[in-house]
Amino acid sequence: MSALRSLARAAAVLVAACVVFALTAGAALWTSAGPPPTLPAGFAVAAPAAPVSNPTLRADLLRRLELDRRVRSDPAMSSFGDMTSAPALWSFGQTAVRMTRIDRPNQRRVREVVAESGWPTAADIGADGMEALFYIVQHGPTDLQRAALPGFRVAWRAGDLEGQHIALMTDRILMNDGQPQVYGTQFRAVPGGRMGLVPIRDAAHVDQRRAAMGMPPLAEYLKVACDEMQVCVEPPPAS
């Protein structure tokens, strides 16, 4: 019995040490990441192509989207498909921290807007504002995505968003819910430090569904992901 107690105490000490290490490493990563990118002083939002009812909100969303894109274009993101070295992991982690420092205020602002006046439409913020809103939500939590998707579908049918936007958000929600995706837009880490596709429902007909959304075949999409993002995976076998 005393041996079991000793083993239990040793296990508790090991768990506590791991927690302390993780918290310490996380704090060091958060501190070393540095501030998120900022827009240059001369950055200006172009006038909308057509009149909108809320130009101030449109401009705010477009500025937020620009910051979103800048942090995600960090060179460290190119290591996403090669997480086998400590320096690559650390650099990627720093970029992820900076990303969080942009994403959280962006998502908080969207929630404030929705609470005040509901989900904006293209009449309010223009097609480019809708695209900015989409990407801010796409990089947010599942509850925000699920709340936004019906309005984004309306915008897509009106021609104010592309089909790929709907496919991306649909697949992201399904993935986060532990369900197979339907358009083949989502990747995740697999054993061996590689990236793979999230399982696809009825993979044999995925290209038909992609075509219905105005998207290229899955094999072409994966080639672009490999060439431009260094995320190289094989298409799923036909079933």
Coordinates of N, CA and C in Angstrom, one line a residue:
M1 N 0.8 -1.2 0.0 CA 0.0 0.0 0.0 C 0.9 1.3 0.0
S2 N 2.0 1.2 0.8 CA 2.8 2.4 0.8 C 3.5 2.6 -0.5
A3 N 3.8 1.5 -1.2 CA 4.4 1.6 -2.6 C 3.4 2.3 -3.5
L4 N 2.1 2.0 -3.4 CA 1.1 2.7 -4.3 C 1.0 4.1 -3.9
R5 N 1.1 4.5 -2.6 CA 1.0 5.9 -2.3 C 2.3 6.6 -2.8
S6 N 3.4 6.0 -2.7 CA 4.6 6.6 -3.3 C 4.5 6.9 -4.7
L7 N 4.0 5.8 -5.4 CA 3.8 6.0 -6.9 C 2.9 7.1 -7.2
A8 N 1.8 7.2 -6.5 CA 0.8 8.2 -6.7 C 1.4 9.6 -6.5
R9 N 2.2 9.7 -5.4 CA 2.8 11.0 -5.1 C 3.8 11.4 -6.2
A10 N 4.6 10.4 -6.7 CA 5.5 10.7 -7.8 C 4.8 11.1 -9.0
A11 N 3.7 10.4 -9.3 CA 2.9 10.8 -10.5 C 2.4 12.2 -10.4
A12 N 1.9 12.6 -9.2 CA 1.4 13.9 -9.0 C 2.4 15.0 -9.1
V13 N 3.6 14.7 -8.6 CA 4.8 15.6 -8.8 C 5.1 15.8 -10.2
L14 N 5.1 14.7 -11.0 CA 5.5 14.8 -12.4 C 4.4 15.6 -13.2
V15 N 3.1 15.4 -12.9 CA 2.1 16.2 -13.5 C 2.2 17.7 -13.2
A16 N 2.5 18.0 -11.9 CA 2.7 19.3 -11.5 C 3.9 20.0 -12.2
A17 N 5.0 19.2 -12.3 CA 6.1 19.7 -13.0 C 5.8 20.0 -14.4
C18 N 5.1 19.1 -15.1 CA 4.7 19.4 -16.5 C 3.8 20.6 -16.7
V19 N 2.9 20.8 -15.7 CA 2.0 22.0 -15.8 C 2.9 23.2 -15.6
V20 N 3.8 23.2 -14.6 CA 4.6 24.4 -14.4 C 5.5 24.7 -15.6
F21 N 6.0 23.7 -16.2 CA 6.8 23.8 -17.4 C 6.0 24.4 -18.6
A22 N 4.8 23.9 -18.8 CA 4.0 24.4 -19.9 C 3.6 25.8 -19.6
L23 N 3.2 26.2 -18.4 CA 2.9 27.6 -18.1 C 4.1 28.5 -18.3
T24 N 5.2 28.1 -17.8 CA 6.4 28.9 -18.0 C 6.8 29.1 -19.4
A25 N 6.8 28.0 -20.2 CA 7.1 28.1 -21.6 C 6.1 29.0 -22.3
G26 N 4.8 28.8 -22.0 CA 3.7 29.6 -22.6 C 3.9 31.1 -22.3
A27 N 4.2 31.4 -21.0 CA 4.5 32.8 -20.7 C 5.7 33.4 -21.4
A28 N 6.7 32.6 -21.5 CA 7.9 33.1 -22.3 C 7.6 33.3 -23.7
L29 N 6.8 32.4 -24.3 CA 6.4 32.6 -25.7 C 5.5 33.8 -25.9
W30 N 4.6 34.0 -25.0 CA 3.7 35.2 -25.1 C 4.5 36.5 -25.0
T31 N 5.5 36.5 -24.1 CA 6.3 37.7 -23.9 C 7.2 37.9 -25.1
S32 N 7.8 36.9 -25.6 CA 8.8 37.0 -26.7 C 8.2 37.3 -28.0
A33 N 6.9 37.0 -28.2 CA 6.2 37.2 -29.5 C 6.3 38.6 -30.0
G34 N 6.2 39.6 -29.1 CA 6.2 41.0 -29.6 C 4.8 41.4 -30.0
P35 N 4.7 42.6 -30.3 CA 3.3 43.2 -30.7 C 2.9 42.7 -32.1
P36 N 1.6 42.7 -32.4 CA 1.1 42.4 -33.7 C 1.5 43.5 -34.7
P37 N 1.4 43.2 -36.0 CA 1.8 44.3 -36.9 C 0.8 45.4 -36.8
T38 N 1.2 46.6 -37.2 CA 0.4 47.8 -37.3 C 0.4 48.3 -38.7
L39 N -0.7 49.1 -39.0 CA -0.8 49.6 -40.3 C 0.1 50.9 -40.4
P40 N 0.7 51.1 -41.6 CA 1.5 52.3 -41.8 C 0.7 53.5 -41.6
A41 N 1.3 54.6 -41.3 CA 0.6 55.9 -41.0 C -0.2 56.3 -42.3
G42 N 0.3 56.0 -43.4 CA -0.4 56.5 -44.7 C -1.4 55.5 -45.2
F43 N -1.6 54.4 -44.5 CA -2.6 53.4 -45.0 C -4.0 54.1 -45.1
A44 N -4.7 53.9 -46.2 CA -6.0 54.4 -46.4 C -6.9 53.4 -47.0
V45 N -8.1 53.4 -46.7 CA -9.1 52.5 -47.3 C -9.7 53.2 -48.5
A46 N -9.8 52.5 -49.6 CA -10.3 53.1 -50.8 C -11.8 53.3 -50.7
A47 N -12.4 54.3 -51.4 CA -13.8 54.5 -51.4 C -14.6 53.3 -51.9
P48 N -15.8 53.1 -51.4 CA -16.5 51.9 -51.9 C -16.9 52.1 -53.4
A49 N -17.1 51.0 -54.0 CA -17.5 51.0 -55.5 C -18.9 51.5 -55.6
A50 N -19.7 51.3 -54.6 CA -21.1 51.8 -54.6 C -21.4 52.4 -53.2
P51 N -22.4 53.3 -53.1 CA -22.7 53.8 -51.8 C -23.1 52.7 -50.8
V52 N -22.7 52.9 -49.5 CA -23.0 52.0 -48.5 C -23.6 52.8 -47.3
S53 N -24.4 52.2 -46.5 CA -25.1 52.9 -45.4 C -24.2 53.1 -44.2
N54 N -23.1 52.3 -44.1 CA -22.3 52.4 -42.9 C -20.8 52.4 -43.4
P55 N -20.3 53.5 -44.0 CA -19.0 53.5 -44.5 C -17.9 53.5 -43.3
T56 N -18.3 53.9 -42.2 CA -17.3 53.9 -41.0 C -17.0 52.4 -40.6
L57 N -18.1 51.6 -40.5 CA -17.9 50.2 -40.2 C -17.1 49.5 -41.3
R58 N -17.5 49.8 -42.6 CA -16.8 49.2 -43.7 C -15.3 49.5 -43.6
A59 N -14.9 50.7 -43.4 CA -13.5 51.1 -43.3 C -12.8 50.4 -42.1
D60 N -13.5 50.3 -41.0 CA -12.9 49.6 -39.8 C -12.7 48.1 -40.1
L61 N -13.6 47.5 -40.8 CA -13.5 46.1 -41.1 C -12.3 45.8 -42.1
L62 N -12.2 46.7 -43.1 CA -11.1 46.6 -44.0 C -9.8 46.8 -43.4
R63 N -9.6 47.7 -42.5 CA -8.4 47.9 -41.8 C -8.1 46.6 -40.9
R64 N -9.1 46.1 -40.3 CA -8.9 44.9 -39.5 C -8.5 43.7 -40.4
L65 N -9.1 43.6 -41.5 CA -8.7 42.5 -42.4 C -7.2 42.7 -42.9
E66 N -6.8 43.9 -43.2 CA -5.4 44.1 -43.6 C -4.4 43.6 -42.5
L67 N -4.7 43.9 -41.2 CA -3.9 43.4 -40.2 C -3.9 41.9 -40.1
D68 N -5.1 41.4 -40.2 CA -5.3 39.9 -40.2 C -4.4 39.3 -41.3
R69 N -4.4 39.8 -42.5 CA -3.6 39.3 -43.6 C -2.1 39.5 -43.4
R70 N -1.7 40.6 -42.8 CA -0.3 40.8 -42.6 C 0.3 39.9 -41.6
V71 N -0.4 39.6 -40.5 CA 0.2 38.6 -39.5 C 0.2 37.2 -40.1
R72 N -0.8 36.9 -40.9 CA -0.8 35.6 -41.5 C 0.2 35.4 -42.7
S73 N 0.7 36.5 -43.2 CA 1.7 36.4 -44.2 C 3.1 36.3 -43.6
D74 N 3.3 36.3 -42.3 CA 4.6 36.2 -41.7 C 5.3 35.0 -42.2
P75 N 6.6 35.1 -42.5 CA 7.4 34.0 -43.0 C 7.3 32.7 -42.2
A76 N 7.1 32.9 -40.9 CA 7.0 31.7 -40.0 C 5.9 30.8 -40.3
M77 N 4.8 31.4 -41.0 CA 3.7 30.6 -41.3 C 4.0 29.5 -42.4
S78 N 5.1 29.7 -43.1 CA 5.5 28.8 -44.2 C 6.0 27.5 -43.5
S79 N 6.3 27.5 -42.2 CA 6.8 26.3 -41.6 C 5.6 25.4 -41.1
F80 N 4.4 25.8 -41.4 CA 3.2 25.1 -40.9 C 3.2 23.7 -41.2
G81 N 3.8 23.3 -42.4 CA 3.8 21.9 -42.8 C 5.0 21.2 -42.4
D82 N 5.9 21.9 -41.6 CA 7.2 21.2 -41.1 C 7.4 21.6 -39.7
M83 N 6.7 20.9 -38.8 CA 6.8 21.2 -37.4 C 7.7 20.3 -36.7
T84 N 8.8 20.0 -37.3 CA 9.7 18.9 -36.7 C 10.9 19.5 -36.0
S85 N 11.1 20.8 -36.0 CA 12.3 21.4 -35.3 C 11.8 22.4 -34.3
A86 N 12.6 22.5 -33.2 CA 12.2 23.4 -32.1 C 12.2 24.8 -32.6
P87 N 13.2 25.3 -33.4 CA 13.1 26.7 -33.8 C 11.9 27.0 -34.7
A88 N 11.5 26.0 -35.5 CA 10.3 26.2 -36.3 C 9.1 26.3 -35.5
L89 N 9.0 25.4 -34.5 CA 7.8 25.4 -33.6 C 7.8 26.8 -32.8
W90 N 8.9 27.2 -32.3 CA 9.0 28.5 -31.5 C 8.6 29.7 -32.4
S91 N 9.1 29.7 -33.6 CA 8.8 30.8 -34.5 C 7.3 30.8 -34.8
F92 N 6.8 29.6 -35.1 CA 5.4 29.5 -35.4 C 4.5 29.9 -34.3
G93 N 5.0 29.5 -33.1 CA 4.2 29.9 -31.9 C 4.2 31.4 -31.6
Q94 N 5.3 32.1 -31.9 CA 5.3 33.5 -31.7 C 4.3 34.2 -32.7
T95 N 4.3 33.7 -33.9 CA 3.4 34.2 -34.9 C 1.9 34.0 -34.5
A96 N 1.7 32.8 -33.9 CA 0.4 32.4 -33.5 C -0.1 33.4 -32.3
V97 N 0.8 33.8 -31.5 CA 0.5 34.7 -30.4 C 0.1 36.1 -31.0
R98 N 0.9 36.5 -31.9 CA 0.6 37.8 -32.6 C -0.7 37.7 -33.3
M99 N -1.0 36.6 -33.9 CA -2.3 36.4 -34.5 C -3.4 36.5 -33.6
T100 N -3.3 35.9 -32.4 CA -4.3 36.0 -31.4 C -4.5 37.4 -30.9
R101 N -3.5 38.2 -30.8 CA -3.6 39.6 -30.4 C -4.3 40.4 -31.4
I102 N -4.4 40.0 -32.6 CA -5.2 40.6 -33.7 C -6.6 40.1 -33.7
D103 N -6.7 38.7 -33.7 CA -8.0 38.1 -33.9 C -9.0 38.4 -32.8
R104 N -8.5 38.4 -31.5 CA -9.5 38.6 -30.4 C -10.2 39.9 -30.4
P105 N -9.4 41.0 -30.6 CA -10.1 42.3 -30.7 C -11.0 42.4 -32.0
N106 N -10.6 41.8 -33.1 CA -11.4 41.8 -34.3 C -12.8 41.1 -34.0
Q107 N -12.7 39.9 -33.4 CA -13.9 39.2 -33.1 C -14.8 39.9 -32.0
R108 N -14.1 40.5 -31.1 CA -14.9 41.2 -30.1 C -15.7 42.4 -30.7
R109 N -15.0 43.0 -31.7 CA -15.7 44.1 -32.4 C -16.9 43.6 -33.2
V110 N -16.8 42.5 -33.8 CA -17.9 41.9 -34.6 C -19.0 41.6 -33.7
R111 N -18.7 41.0 -32.5 CA -19.8 40.7 -31.6 C -20.5 42.0 -31.1
E112 N -19.7 43.1 -30.9 CA -20.3 44.3 -30.5 C -21.3 44.9 -31.5
V113 N -20.8 44.8 -32.8 CA -21.7 45.3 -33.9 C -23.0 44.5 -34.0
V114 N -22.8 43.2 -33.9 CA -24.0 42.3 -34.0 C -25.0 42.6 -32.9
A115 N -24.5 42.8 -31.7 CA -25.3 43.1 -30.5 C -26.0 44.4 -30.6
E116 N -25.4 45.4 -31.3 CA -26.0 46.7 -31.4 C -27.0 46.8 -32.6
S117 N -26.7 46.1 -33.7 CA -27.5 46.4 -34.9 C -27.7 45.1 -35.8
G118 N -27.4 44.0 -35.3 CA -27.5 42.8 -36.1 C -26.4 42.6 -37.1
W119 N -26.5 41.5 -37.9 CA -25.4 41.2 -38.8 C -25.4 42.2 -40.0
P120 N -24.3 42.8 -40.3 CA -24.3 43.7 -41.5 C -24.5 43.0 -42.8
T121 N -25.0 43.7 -43.7 CA -25.2 43.2 -45.1 C -24.3 44.0 -46.1
A122 N -24.3 43.6 -47.3 CA -23.6 44.3 -48.3 C -24.1 45.7 -48.5
A123 N -25.4 45.9 -48.3 CA -25.9 47.3 -48.4 C -25.3 48.2 -47.3
D124 N -24.9 47.6 -46.2 CA -24.3 48.4 -45.1 C -22.8 48.6 -45.4
I125 N -22.1 47.6 -45.8 CA -20.6 47.7 -45.8 C -20.0 47.3 -47.1
G126 N -20.8 47.0 -48.1 CA -20.3 46.7 -49.4 C -19.8 45.2 -49.5
A127 N -19.5 44.8 -50.8 CA -19.0 43.4 -50.9 C -17.7 43.2 -50.3
D128 N -16.8 44.2 -50.4 CA -15.5 44.1 -49.8 C -15.5 44.1 -48.3
G129 N -16.5 44.8 -47.7 CA -16.7 44.8 -46.3 C -17.2 43.4 -45.8
M130 N -18.1 42.8 -46.7 CA -18.6 41.5 -46.4 C -17.5 40.5 -46.4
E131 N -16.6 40.6 -47.3 CA -15.4 39.7 -47.4 C -14.5 39.9 -46.1
A132 N -14.3 41.1 -45.7 CA -13.5 41.4 -44.5 C -14.2 40.8 -43.3
L133 N -15.5 40.9 -43.2 CA -16.3 40.4 -42.1 C -16.2 38.9 -42.1
F134 N -16.2 38.3 -43.3 CA -16.1 36.8 -43.4 C -14.8 36.3 -42.8
Y135 N -13.7 36.9 -43.2 CA -12.4 36.4 -42.7 C -12.2 36.6 -41.2
I136 N -12.7 37.7 -40.7 CA -12.6 37.9 -39.3 C -13.4 36.8 -38.5
V137 N -14.6 36.5 -39.0 CA -15.4 35.4 -38.4 C -14.8 34.0 -38.7
Q138 N -14.3 33.8 -39.8 CA -13.7 32.5 -40.2 C -12.5 32.2 -39.2
H139 N -11.8 33.2 -38.8 CA -10.7 33.0 -37.8 C -11.1 33.1 -36.4
G140 N -12.4 33.0 -36.2 CA -13.0 33.1 -34.8 C -13.5 31.7 -34.3
P141 N -14.2 31.7 -33.2 CA -14.7 30.5 -32.6 C -15.9 30.0 -33.4
T142 N -16.3 28.7 -33.1 CA -17.3 28.1 -33.9 C -18.7 28.7 -33.7
D143 N -18.9 29.2 -32.4 CA -20.3 29.8 -32.2 C -20.5 31.0 -33.0
L144 N -19.4 31.8 -33.2 CA -19.5 33.0 -34.1 C -19.7 32.6 -35.5
Q145 N -19.0 31.6 -36.0 CA -19.1 31.1 -37.4 C -20.5 30.6 -37.6
R146 N -21.0 29.8 -36.7 CA -22.4 29.2 -36.9 C -23.4 30.3 -36.9
A147 N -23.3 31.4 -36.1 CA -24.2 32.5 -36.1 C -24.2 33.3 -37.4
A148 N -23.0 33.4 -38.0 CA -22.8 34.2 -39.2 C -23.2 33.5 -40.5
L149 N -23.1 32.2 -40.5 CA -23.2 31.4 -41.8 C -24.5 31.7 -42.5
P150 N -25.7 31.7 -41.9 CA -26.9 32.0 -42.6 C -26.9 33.4 -43.4
G151 N -26.4 34.4 -42.7 CA -26.2 35.7 -43.4 C -25.2 35.7 -44.5
F152 N -24.2 34.9 -44.4 CA -23.2 34.8 -45.4 C -23.7 34.0 -46.6
R153 N -24.6 33.1 -46.4 CA -25.2 32.3 -47.5 C -26.1 33.3 -48.3
V154 N -26.8 34.2 -47.6 CA -27.7 35.2 -48.3 C -26.8 36.1 -49.1
A155 N -25.6 36.5 -48.6 CA -24.7 37.3 -49.3 C -24.2 36.6 -50.6
W156 N -23.9 35.3 -50.4 CA -23.4 34.5 -51.5 C -24.4 34.5 -52.7
R157 N -25.7 34.2 -52.3 CA -26.7 34.1 -53.3 C -27.0 35.4 -54.0
A158 N -26.7 36.5 -53.3 CA -26.8 37.8 -53.9 C -25.6 38.2 -54.7
G159 N -24.5 37.4 -54.7 CA -23.3 37.7 -55.4 C -22.3 38.6 -54.6
D160 N -22.5 38.7 -53.3 CA -21.7 39.6 -52.5 C -20.6 38.8 -51.8
L161 N -20.6 37.5 -51.9 CA -19.5 36.6 -51.4 C -19.4 35.5 -52.4
E162 N -18.2 34.9 -52.5 CA -18.0 33.8 -53.4 C -18.3 32.4 -52.7
G163 N -18.6 31.5 -53.6 CA -18.9 30.1 -53.0 C -17.8 29.5 -52.2
Q164 N -16.6 29.9 -52.5 CA -15.5 29.3 -51.6 C -15.6 29.8 -50.2
H165 N -16.1 31.0 -50.0 CA -16.3 31.5 -48.6 C -17.2 30.6 -47.8
I166 N -18.3 30.2 -48.5 CA -19.3 29.4 -47.8 C -18.7 28.0 -47.6
A167 N -18.0 27.5 -48.5 CA -17.4 26.2 -48.4 C -16.4 26.2 -47.2
L168 N -15.5 27.2 -47.2 CA -14.5 27.3 -46.1 C -15.2 27.3 -44.7
M169 N -16.2 28.1 -44.6 CA -16.8 28.2 -43.2 C -17.6 26.9 -42.9
T170 N -18.3 26.4 -43.9 CA -19.1 25.1 -43.7 C -18.1 24.0 -43.2
D171 N -17.0 23.9 -43.9 CA -16.0 22.8 -43.5 C -15.4 23.1 -42.2
R172 N -15.1 24.4 -41.9 CA -14.5 24.7 -40.6 C -15.4 24.3 -39.4
I173 N -16.7 24.6 -39.6 CA -17.7 24.3 -38.6 C -17.8 22.8 -38.4
L174 N -17.9 22.1 -39.5 CA -18.0 20.6 -39.4 C -16.7 20.0 -38.7
M175 N -15.5 20.5 -39.1 CA -14.3 20.0 -38.5 C -14.3 20.3 -37.0
N176 N -14.7 21.5 -36.6 CA -14.7 21.8 -35.2 C -15.7 21.0 -34.4
D177 N -16.7 20.5 -35.1 CA -17.7 19.7 -34.5 C -17.4 18.2 -34.5
G178 N -16.2 17.9 -35.1 CA -15.8 16.5 -35.2 C -16.4 15.7 -36.3
Q179 N -17.0 16.5 -37.3 CA -17.6 15.8 -38.4 C -16.8 15.9 -39.7
P180 N -17.0 15.0 -40.6 CA -16.3 15.0 -41.9 C -16.6 16.3 -42.6
Q181 N -15.7 16.9 -43.3 CA -15.9 18.1 -44.1 C -16.6 17.7 -45.4
V182 N -17.1 18.6 -46.2 CA -17.8 18.3 -47.5 C -17.1 18.9 -48.7
Y183 N -16.3 19.9 -48.5 CA -15.7 20.5 -49.7 C -14.2 20.3 -49.8
G184 N -13.5 19.8 -48.8 CA -12.1 19.5 -48.8 C -11.2 20.7 -48.7
T185 N -11.6 21.7 -47.8 CA -10.9 22.9 -47.6 C -10.0 22.9 -46.4
Q186 N -10.1 21.9 -45.5 CA -9.5 22.0 -44.2 C -8.4 20.9 -44.1
F187 N -7.3 21.3 -43.5 CA -6.1 20.4 -43.2 C -6.0 20.3 -41.7
R188 N -5.2 19.3 -41.2 CA -4.8 19.2 -39.8 C -3.6 18.3 -39.8
A189 N -2.9 18.4 -38.6 CA -1.6 17.7 -38.4 C -1.9 16.2 -38.3
V190 N -1.0 15.4 -38.9 CA -1.1 14.0 -38.8 C 0.2 13.4 -38.3
P191 N 0.2 12.2 -37.8 CA 1.5 11.6 -37.3 C 2.6 11.8 -38.3
G192 N 3.8 12.0 -37.7 CA 5.0 12.1 -38.6 C 5.3 13.6 -38.9
G193 N 4.7 14.5 -38.3 CA 5.0 15.9 -38.5 C 4.5 16.4 -39.9
R194 N 3.5 15.8 -40.4 CA 3.0 16.1 -41.7 C 1.6 16.7 -41.6
M195 N 1.0 17.2 -42.7 CA -0.3 17.7 -42.8 C -1.2 16.8 -43.6
G196 N -2.4 16.6 -43.3 CA -3.4 15.8 -44.0 C -4.7 16.5 -44.1
L197 N -5.5 16.0 -45.0 CA -6.9 16.5 -45.2 C -7.7 16.0 -44.0
V198 N -8.6 16.8 -43.5 CA -9.6 16.4 -42.6 C -10.5 15.4 -43.4
P199 N -11.0 14.3 -42.9 CA -11.8 13.4 -43.7 C -12.9 14.1 -44.4
I200 N -13.2 13.6 -45.6 CA -14.2 14.2 -46.4 C -15.4 13.2 -46.6
R201 N -16.6 13.7 -46.4 CA -17.8 13.0 -46.5 C -18.0 12.7 -48.1
D202 N -18.2 11.5 -48.4 CA -18.5 11.1 -49.8 C -17.4 11.8 -50.7
A203 N -16.2 11.4 -50.5 CA -15.0 12.0 -51.2 C -15.1 11.8 -52.7
A204 N -15.7 10.7 -53.1 CA -15.8 10.5 -54.6 C -16.5 11.6 -55.3
H205 N -17.4 12.3 -54.7 CA -18.1 13.4 -55.3 C -17.8 14.8 -54.9
V206 N -16.6 14.9 -54.2 CA -16.2 16.2 -53.7 C -16.1 17.2 -54.8
D207 N -15.5 16.8 -55.9 CA -15.3 17.8 -57.0 C -16.6 18.3 -57.6
Q208 N -17.7 17.5 -57.5 CA -19.0 18.0 -58.0 C -19.5 19.1 -57.0
R209 N -19.3 18.8 -55.7 CA -19.8 19.8 -54.8 C -18.9 21.1 -54.9
R210 N -17.6 20.9 -55.1 CA -16.8 22.1 -55.3 C -17.2 22.9 -56.5
A211 N -17.5 22.2 -57.6 CA -17.9 22.9 -58.8 C -19.1 23.7 -58.6
A212 N -20.0 23.2 -57.8 CA -21.3 23.9 -57.5 C -21.1 25.2 -56.8
M213 N -19.9 25.3 -56.1 CA -19.6 26.5 -55.4 C -18.6 27.4 -56.2
G214 N -18.3 27.0 -57.4 CA -17.4 27.8 -58.2 C -16.0 27.6 -57.9
M215 N -15.6 26.4 -57.4 CA -14.3 26.1 -56.9 C -13.6 25.1 -57.8
P216 N -12.3 25.1 -58.0 CA -11.6 24.2 -58.8 C -11.6 22.8 -58.2
P217 N -11.2 21.8 -59.0 CA -11.1 20.4 -58.4 C -10.2 20.4 -57.2
L218 N -10.4 19.4 -56.4 CA -9.6 19.3 -55.1 C -8.1 19.1 -55.5
A219 N -7.8 18.3 -56.5 CA -6.3 18.1 -56.8 C -5.7 19.5 -57.1
E220 N -6.3 20.4 -57.8 CA -5.8 21.7 -58.2 C -5.6 22.5 -56.9
Y221 N -6.6 22.4 -56.0 CA -6.5 23.2 -54.7 C -5.3 22.7 -53.9
L222 N -5.1 21.4 -53.9 CA -4.0 20.8 -53.1 C -2.6 21.2 -53.7
K223 N -2.6 21.3 -55.0 CA -1.3 21.7 -55.7 C -1.0 23.2 -55.3
V224 N -2.0 24.1 -55.3 CA -1.7 25.4 -54.9 C -1.3 25.5 -53.4
A225 N -2.0 24.7 -52.5 CA -1.6 24.7 -51.1 C -0.1 24.2 -51.0
C226 N 0.3 23.3 -51.8 CA 1.7 22.8 -51.7 C 2.7 23.8 -52.2
D227 N 2.3 24.4 -53.4 CA 3.3 25.3 -54.0 C 3.4 26.6 -53.2
E228 N 2.3 27.1 -52.7 CA 2.3 28.5 -52.1 C 2.4 28.4 -50.6
M229 N 1.9 27.4 -50.0 CA 1.8 27.3 -48.5 C 2.8 26.3 -47.9
Q230 N 3.4 25.5 -48.8 CA 4.2 24.3 -48.4 C 3.5 23.4 -47.5
V231 N 2.1 23.3 -47.7 CA 1.3 22.3 -47.1 C 1.0 21.2 -48.1
C232 N 1.7 20.2 -48.2 CA 1.6 19.2 -49.3 C 1.0 17.9 -48.7
V233 N -0.2 17.6 -49.3 CA -0.9 16.4 -48.9 C -1.4 15.7 -50.2
E234 N -1.7 14.4 -50.0 CA -2.3 13.7 -51.1 C -3.8 13.8 -51.2
P235 N -4.4 13.8 -52.4 CA -5.9 13.8 -52.4 C -6.4 12.5 -51.8
P236 N -7.6 12.5 -51.3 CA -8.2 11.3 -50.7 C -8.5 10.3 -51.8
P237 N -8.4 9.0 -51.6 CA -8.7 8.0 -52.6 C -10.2 8.0 -52.9
A238 N -10.5 7.8 -54.1 CA -11.9 7.7 -54.5 C -12.6 6.6 -53.8
S239 N -13.9 6.8 -53.4 CA -14.6 5.8 -52.7 C -16.0 5.6 -53.3

